[in-house]
Amino acid sequence: MNISDIEEILKAHFAGSIPTDEAAAKLRNLSYEDIGYARVDHGRAARQGFPEVIFGQGKTPEQVCGIFEKLLERTPNLLITRTTSEVFGQIRNIFTDAEWHESAKMIRVIRDRTDLGIGEISVCTAGTSDIPVAEEAALTAEAMGNRVQRMWDAGVAGIHRILGERERLQNSRVVIVAAGMEGALPSVVGGLVAVPVIALPTSIGYGASFHGLAALLGMLNSCASNVTVVNIDNGFGAGFAASLINRK
Amino acid sequence: MNISDIEEILKAHFAGSIPTDEAAAKLRNLSYEDIGYARVDHGRAARQGFPEVIFGQGKTPEQVCGIFEKLLERTPNLLITRTTSEVFGQIRNIFTDAEWHESAKMIRVIRDRTDLGIGEISVCTAGTSDIPVAEEAALTAEAMGNRVQRMWDAGVAGIHRILGERERLQNSRVVIVAAGMEGALPSVVGGLVAVPVIALPTSIGYGASFHGLAALLGMLNSCASNVTVVNIDNGFGAGFAASLINRK
Amino acid sequence: MNISDIEEILKAHFAGSIPTDEAAAKLRNLSYEDIGYARVDHGRAARQGFPEVIFGQGKTPEQVCGIFEKLLERTPNLLITRTTSEVFGQIRNIFTDAEWHESAKMIRVIRDRTDLGIGEISVCTAGTSDIPVAEEAALTAEAMGNRVQRMWDAGVAGIHRILGERERLQNSRVVIVAAGMEGALPSVVGGLVAVPVIALPTSIGYGASFHGLAALLGMLNSCASNVTVVNIDNGFGAGFAASLINRK
Amino acid sequence: MNISDIEEILKAHFAGSIPTDEAAAKLRNLSYEDIGYARVDHGRAARQGFPEVIFGQGKTPEQVCGIFEKLLERTPNLLITRTTSEVFGQIRNIFTDAEWHESAKMIRVIRDRTDLGIGEISVCTAGTSDIPVAEEAALTAEAMGNRVQRMWDAGVAGIHRILGERERLQNSRVVIVAAGMEGALPSVVGGLVAVPVIALPTSIGYGASFHGLAALLGMLNSCASNVTVVNIDNGFGAGFAASLINRK
Amino acid sequence: MNISDIEEILKAHFAGSIPTDEAAAKLRNLSYEDIGYARVDHGRAARQGFPEVIFGQGKTPEQVCGIFEKLLERTPNLLITRTTSEVFGQIRNIFTDAEWHESAKMIRVIRDRTDLGIGEISVCTAGTSDIPVAEEAALTAEAMGNRVQRMWDAGVAGIHRILGERERLQNSRVVIVAAGMEGALPSVVGGLVAVPVIALPTSIGYGASFHGLAALLGMLNSCASNVTVVNIDNGFGAGFAASLINRK
Amino acid sequence: MNISDIEEILKAHFAGSIPTDEAAAKLRNLSYEDIGYARVDHGRAARQGFPEVIFGQGKTPEQVCGIFEKLLERTPNLLITRTTSEVFGQIRNIFTDAEWHESAKMIRVIRDRTDLGIGEISVCTAGTSDIPVAEEAALTAEAMGNRVQRMWDAGVAGIHRILGERERLQNSRVVIVAAGMEGALPSVVGGLVAVPVIALPTSIGYGASFHGLAALLGMLNSCASNVTVVNIDNGFGAGFAASLINRK
Amino acid sequence: MNISDIEEILKAHFAGSIPTDEAAAKLRNLSYEDIGYARVDHGRAARQGFPEVIFGQGKTPEQVCGIFEKLLERTPNLLITRTTSEVFGQIRNIFTDAEWHESAKMIRVIRDRTDLGIGEISVCTAGTSDIPVAEEAALTAEAMGNRVQRMWDAGVAGIHRILGERERLQNSRVVIVAAGMEGALPSVVGGLVAVPVIALPTSIGYGASFHGLAALLGMLNSCASNVTVVNIDNGFGAGFAASLINRK
Amino acid sequence: MNISDIEEILKAHFAGSIPTDEAAAKLRNLSYEDIGYARVDHGRAARQGFPEVIFGQGKTPEQVCGIFEKLLERTPNLLITRTTSEVFGQIRNIFTDAEWHESAKMIRVIRDRTDLGIGEISVCTAGTSDIPVAEEAALTAEAMGNRVQRMWDAGVAGIHRILGERERLQNSRVVIVAAGMEGALPSVVGGLVAVPVIALPTSIGYGASFHGLAALLGMLNSCASNVTVVNIDNGFGAGFAASLINRK
């Protein structure tokens, strides 16, 4: 709902083409579609630069499919996160070109591949086990019109592995760093580059990792000043925020 | 145990119709029924305005059915929360008109539909995934004699969705707001209405949501002064408290 | 911002008495007053049934006084919470009839004493040390037009003390129960009455009370279904919510 | 290892009946039996008044059975806690009179039923769902030579239920109170009796009960001074400590 | 409120010496005295074997003195815990024989020194820094009619220090063990004796001791089965519970 | 240390102008200056786009001044965070044009005011009490060459206050949102704009805010996908990251 | 990457046998092998005295096998931790002499049995249930060229069991102590020996053990000064660190 | 208490030079000295390779001085940790050559400077603010007969600073790494060296550092296998353990 929308409604009303109560209602009832169990937010693309994404967790397959159908009509690219291969079976019946990404547990539709970014987004992981979360970030960033560089398994205990990628990192417009356990890699990367770093804690670890809490706290306390943080295992959010930073 | 009960016993004792030791015992042994594994509290309706509800979790099906049979004799409406469709199978053999609510995992008996409320109770959710918990609240409120308005999927990231419901919200006597993740919706709703708001945190989320803790803490710290809070996923409690607020 | 406000602006615009851009601005810029460090929200009384309260903590005395002066013009009753006797010295220079409540650390202005409540609000404490927090609740409820009954030091370890107040409790429209340490009193009171109970955890205790966390968790897990909870030491919030429940 | 044992070894050594190195070894190697994966502590009965109990969790069935056989030779009564019906199948092959207690998940051997207690031990629960943990306490106390009174489902939200048991409680030598959720019952019982109360938190609850943490914290902060606490769900420990308090 | 009290009231009522409403009131208003900010519980001695103790924290000096005066009339021995030397100055004006215990921050009145115990109570500490808390326990137990043995600084890192006290420990009727840091001493003592052990965690430590949490958790998880636990720094509670265990 | 530096050293070595061991040392000893208690990192500006900032907390005034002098020689703009007016007294003796910012507790030197940003950075707060932290962010962003818009006291309980700023927010290149208590404002703002939002939790609040934890968790769980988070009260980090996002 | 490696590259470059850009690349690209999902770190043996170990958790069987094959070519001894018997089935097809250790869930290859230690490493457990974690430590230490003594089930509640092992403990070069529940054993052992003790908390326990947190905190707060700690259930880390301490 | 001590006592007893009861007492009462508030453990040097250290926190100055005098008689080197300059004033009256270390808050007596180590101990910090804790470690290690290298302010955000010290680090026998905030430095150092690394978390930081918890968790989850951890701010423990590792 931006100011020009409001002005348009006001002008139409002034011109007498819509009566007062209808104009008032329009101003209140902005562009979402109520399908009972969900209010599908068709204005989000305008507001945020990308259509609504379906968060699969806690929804029935019927709900996911219902929302998917509504969104598919209006948006070329679309993501369903935290879902299952069972749901993918049903989605495919609706749209056969949907992709299934096993490690990221994500369904993806890409119909528009325009490059919208200033530069490249790098996505690194500290370990092999962090790849699924990082992959969710990379797939999201691609769907939002970015070129993505992947660098897996470059954790700090073998520091030369990430040092060896310094040049590629420094040439990125933004870097996403996924790490579990102690979550130290974003601080090291943050110190190497002059661009924003998005730290992406993963739940990889055991014992006192407390399902990613150790990594999360480490990243929040990073001594590198260019680091901001997203939720544990929130690859989607990291990819989304990186895309906006990289947006022309 | 109110003062008139005590006076009645005292008068009967004074009149000599009950001996001293019996009177003393009556004063101690108030109105519950001991069935071994449970003390069924028949006085609760008088004290609290609603019969005892059966908390299904941690009880064997036999225990649930045993308590159900005792309560059914004395109360028209009855709820079993946090139960399973297996238990429902057995309950149906006892009382065929019992209802099964899959999303809320609740068994419900409604035999008295008198409207006991001053106004309407609104129940909102931030997302589609919060519906099961909100539904538990709505079903409880209905069973306690209230009219209920349901408003699903109106979270703050698309703020116009809740703003569009402002009028319905403002006309309610009390509003229940269910939200997981950051649990921000009750603060926004609280700021829009001049009635009590019951914040109902849900365990929807992952990572640093810590199974609803983030939402719970957010709601407890609400900057809207008319917000009180119940336990994570405690739809029943939210519906119950709302019913007492709405009671004529 | 209610629907009739919008319609009025629209009608004025349609009549040509205000131009389009001004109408659009009005719809956006609703009734608050920006004084630099604060946006004084004059519409709150209309929206919530009471003027904005000044939360003293973290504000400079100058800021508190500045906001106080703005609010004093428009509202008969006014509260400043979590403040100091130093600030009171300055407030008194602005308005000589302001009251200072030492135990609650609250400044209060009452110029309108109309009774707005359906019935009485009871405020109990488990111990003598909980009185300051409970007093904040009681003072708030009085300022919002309620009659308040105070019952101090009736904790569960001497259960006859609260049982002796049963009748007064049962005759209240709503009960606020303040308790620190294990926070058990709200559950007991909740089981005695048929009205809403607002549990108010206090930070009284030591060791594993963790500054009120034990009481807070206990209250959130209350087995009495009519209990809702506010933040630790949030007497103001308890009094505010109780006032809305008791509002005619 | 008490002083008389040491003196006996010293006298035997002085008398020349055992050589120096053997005496030194005896002083070091006190009465346990090493069977590889366990050091079966046959001196515990002497030291603590009861034979070693087998903690079933985390041990293979073979380990449980091996330790069981060693202990069975020397002690009339014996407990295996936190075990399974599968293990019971194997134990029964070793000793056919072993008992299986389904709700408490405990295997019990009782061959000596001498009454060793001063008085009776009462075991109460707040709810029906707390019975399995309370039953573990009761079974343990019986195996250690005590008479036990069971009082189930007497939680504080229906306070007359526990008040009705006041006399039985006051005649006990020690009271065990099991409660989940807010864990308020021990404080109330503690205020009613003049004997030690052992608070036994259970993991019954959900959301902010955090698997029994809320109950545990509540009990640790009890305002009743005669309450001590054991671990969440540690019925065995509660029964054991109560037995020592009741020991003649 | 025991059954004979009730019978006496009933008989007086039956005899006509008290009217019905007065009898009813007596049954409700049991033996506490309401002095505004406190309900002084004169029945506690009868119910719990010791008069009410004044918890000094969070009370004004005036409140402490007011309650002290009320209690002093009816009870020979009396404790004020968590108080200050300033309060002691005022208490001494009321009762000159009151004692001030600097390390425990406790005021004590002892006028009755009858020995009420079966045996002796041992109080140990792991370190010198734990003495203040342990002293609170010892002073309480003495005031309640017990003989007390003190054993300071016998922590597990020099295990021979506690082993050297084994005989004295084994001859006690109950043992209180105060420890901060890792809180390991109660488990070791628990394994040495056949009597109840009350574990008393202290807030001594730093860093990951989290103000006594480490010690508390350690004690709750003790592998010695005869250990129960009180709150961090709750010397009073440990001394009180030990006294009831030792009561003839 | 970028690839061209390495190549230069290699070429000089190849040319014989520096010997092998000196070249090896250069490759190891990159551009920092060791002054005993600190390694002043002169390469940071090159690597990160801004000189090293002095974190004042935990350093002696002498250490702060020593580092300040070293940095002042090489960089036009410079910040000292989390410091005191006492330290400022000493800094002023070194450099008279240093600024002292009382609310942010920051010392700032600005000698280069070139605009380096693509657009504007907006900094909002939920309340007046959040201003000091937000001011730290704004001062940092200005020192790094950005234009900053400040919007104070626009919390969600009066939602029209932030809605009134929608246009200014939407025209920013990046938005920083500071909030304490429940921390809901970033989610609402995130839903209104199509640019990156940096959520900045503050420690404003009490009780279950746990010194900013509630706000932090809320922001990490934001349902708005364009939100990333920095540490509690880390205004500096928010300003720094925003500057890099806005860098041309 | 040590200094001699750098000098060698510099000399080769100076001699003209490698061109400048290749030398620069070599300096950056140190000795790891990138196989897509992992950067196999062949330099680790040189740097740390042991080849990289494969952390099985969170990797697909294909990834584990791929890394295994790369490492097997270069190192005689090799470990896969936190894996399954299913993975072992595939590993065996690659290398038939691999060992499967059921309790430790570890795959081990030992082809070099040279004794590299100064003395012996003792590994103790408090209980039988702690054996699997302790076994992981022991197996690791053996694979790294150490002689290992195992001492199972010597917890503090039967203190003579560990005292009986004093001599063997005192003759070790380093001691690993695994314990769950209260985790007290490392403090006792630490007080008995003059060598480093590595405390290894296990997740054995229930309730307030919080999956090993109680043991971990206890060990971190050990009053024995020679104790350092590893993560909960991190047998591998304990064995690794002990091996380096024992390295000649 | 080692086996030869026991044999000596036995032989003296056998020879008749000491009677039975005296021998038994000796075996129980090993070498500590009871001075009322403390049991000064003179056997610790023999058992642990260093005299008892006085933990100053929570002890009165009189207690510290009393223990100091007892220890001074028997040991050349001595430490008092977590003490104050006031205590130092009193200690100096007892022993004029005692040293006061302001940053570490430590009193130290060194009369024996024999080098007892195999090699050198390196102590690094991530930042300048971590120096006080690291200094406590370094001072301890020196007092225990080690050569110490100090390397301050080499945190990971400027990774070349620690890389520049690689050679010195690799030539150490053991490395202590102190870090607050995210605590990442030990992992990086761990990956660079082939010797044991002791991670020493400090409480430096704010917000989500939770007084060192973030650093502690990070270090416990280190992906470098040669890292063990001590308590937050426990410089003494780190220095002590490092000394035993380095002991010839």
Tab-separated table of N, CA and C in Angstrom, chain E residues 192-232:
chain	number	residue	atom	x	y	z
E	192	LEU	N	28.656	-42.227	51.764
E	192	LEU	CA	29.367	-42.680	52.977
E	192	LEU	C	28.440	-42.985	54.146
E	193	VAL	N	27.234	-42.438	54.140
E	193	VAL	CA	26.370	-42.544	55.307
E	193	VAL	C	25.051	-43.239	54.984
E	194	ALA	N	24.371	-43.721	56.010
E	194	ALA	CA	23.088	-44.395	55.837
E	194	ALA	C	21.941	-43.549	56.363
E	195	VAL	N	22.119	-42.242	56.353
E	195	VAL	CA	21.074	-41.336	56.841
E	195	VAL	C	20.743	-40.330	55.745
E	196	PRO	N	19.640	-39.577	55.905
E	196	PRO	CA	19.307	-38.579	54.878
E	196	PRO	C	20.360	-37.481	54.786
E	197	VAL	N	20.629	-37.053	53.563
E	197	VAL	CA	21.562	-35.961	53.312
E	197	VAL	C	20.784	-34.817	52.637
E	198	ILE	N	20.892	-33.626	53.201
E	198	ILE	CA	20.275	-32.463	52.566
E	198	ILE	C	21.371	-31.663	51.882
E	199	ALA	N	21.271	-31.573	50.557
E	199	ALA	CA	22.276	-30.849	49.773
E	199	ALA	C	21.887	-29.384	49.714
E	200	LEU	N	22.831	-28.531	50.008
E	200	LEU	CA	22.591	-27.095	50.115
E	200	LEU	C	23.533	-26.362	49.146
E	201	PRO	N	23.063	-26.066	47.935
E	201	PRO	CA	23.937	-25.391	46.970
E	201	PRO	C	24.175	-23.939	47.387
E	202	THR	N	25.392	-23.464	47.180
E	202	THR	CA	25.674	-22.056	47.459
E	202	THR	C	26.020	-21.336	46.160
E	203	SER	N	25.940	-20.016	46.211
E	203	SER	CA	26.222	-19.227	45.005
E	203	SER	C	27.710	-18.927	44.854
E	204	ILE	N	28.544	-19.586	45.644
E	204	ILE	CA	29.999	-19.383	45.526
E	204	ILE	C	30.474	-19.928	44.185
E	205	GLY	N	31.289	-19.147	43.513
E	205	GLY	CA	31.802	-19.539	42.202
E	205	GLY	C	31.781	-18.326	41.287
E	206	TYR	N	32.017	-18.580	40.002
E	206	TYR	CA	32.015	-17.488	39.027
E	206	TYR	C	31.840	-18.132	37.653
E	207	GLY	N	31.658	-17.306	36.654
E	207	GLY	CA	31.544	-17.827	35.285
E	207	GLY	C	30.405	-18.822	35.176
E	208	ALA	N	30.716	-20.020	34.712
E	208	ALA	CA	29.695	-21.016	34.457
E	208	ALA	C	29.108	-21.627	35.719
E	209	SER	N	29.387	-21.084	36.896
E	209	SER	CA	28.628	-21.507	38.082
E	209	SER	C	27.249	-20.869	38.038
E	210	PHE	N	27.103	-19.779	37.288
E	210	PHE	CA	25.827	-19.090	37.127
E	210	PHE	C	25.124	-18.904	38.463
E	211	HIS	N	25.891	-18.355	39.409
E	211	HIS	CA	25.333	-17.987	40.723
E	211	HIS	C	24.728	-19.169	41.470
E	212	GLY	N	25.327	-20.321	41.323
E	212	GLY	CA	24.874	-21.485	42.078
E	212	GLY	C	24.115	-22.498	41.258
E	213	LEU	N	23.796	-22.166	40.025
E	213	LEU	CA	23.033	-23.098	39.190
E	213	LEU	C	23.795	-24.402	38.959
E	214	ALA	N	25.099	-24.314	38.715
E	214	ALA	CA	25.889	-25.524	38.478
E	214	ALA	C	25.816	-26.445	39.683
E	215	ALA	N	25.982	-25.864	40.867
E	215	ALA	CA	25.930	-26.687	42.080
E	215	ALA	C	24.545	-27.281	42.269
E	216	LEU	N	23.530	-26.476	42.036
E	216	LEU	CA	22.149	-26.947	42.185
E	216	LEU	C	21.871	-28.122	41.255
E	217	LEU	N	22.215	-27.979	39.982
E	217	LEU	CA	21.954	-29.055	39.023
E	217	LEU	C	22.732	-30.302	39.403
E	218	GLY	N	23.981	-30.115	39.801
E	218	GLY	CA	24.779	-31.264	40.214
E	218	GLY	C	24.101	-32.017	41.339
E	219	MET	N	23.619	-31.312	42.321
E	219	MET	CA	23.013	-31.967	43.477
E	219	MET	C	21.699	-32.657	43.125
E	220	LEU	N	20.925	-32.037	42.240
E	220	LEU	CA	19.667	-32.661	41.819
E	220	LEU	C	19.920	-33.969	41.068
E	221	ASN	N	21.059	-34.062	40.429
E	221	ASN	CA	21.407	-35.256	39.651
E	221	ASN	C	22.308	-36.203	40.418
E	222	SER	N	22.359	-36.042	41.715
E	222	SER	CA	23.282	-36.857	42.504
E	222	SER	C	23.049	-38.347	42.285
E	223	CYS	N	24.138	-39.086	42.119
E	223	CYS	CA	24.011	-40.534	41.988
E	223	CYS	C	23.872	-41.206	43.352
E	224	ALA	N	23.953	-40.454	44.436
E	224	ALA	CA	23.667	-41.015	45.757
E	224	ALA	C	22.179	-40.848	46.017
E	225	SER	N	21.513	-41.930	46.385
E	225	SER	CA	20.049	-41.929	46.405
E	225	SER	C	19.460	-41.269	47.639
E	226	ASN	N	20.258	-40.981	48.639
E	226	ASN	CA	19.725	-40.428	49.886
E	226	ASN	C	19.835	-38.901	49.952
E	227	VAL	N	20.003	-38.270	48.805
E	227	VAL	CA	20.217	-36.830	48.756
E	227	VAL	C	18.941	-36.118	48.301
E	228	THR	N	18.478	-35.146	49.069
E	228	THR	CA	17.450	-34.216	48.591
E	228	THR	C	18.045	-32.817	48.652
E	229	VAL	N	17.406	-31.869	48.002
E	229	VAL	CA	18.044	-30.593	47.717
E	229	VAL	C	17.131	-29.434	48.138
E	230	VAL	N	17.741	-28.336	48.552
E	230	VAL	CA	16.990	-27.094	48.795
E	230	VAL	C	17.499	-26.015	47.837
E	231	ASN	N	16.898	-24.866	47.890
E	231	ASN	CA	17.252	-23.760	47.000
E	231	ASN	C	18.690	-23.273	47.260
E	232	ILE	N	19.268	-22.644	46.272
E	232	ILE	CA	20.591	-22.034	46.369
E	232	ILE	C	20.624	-21.052	47.544
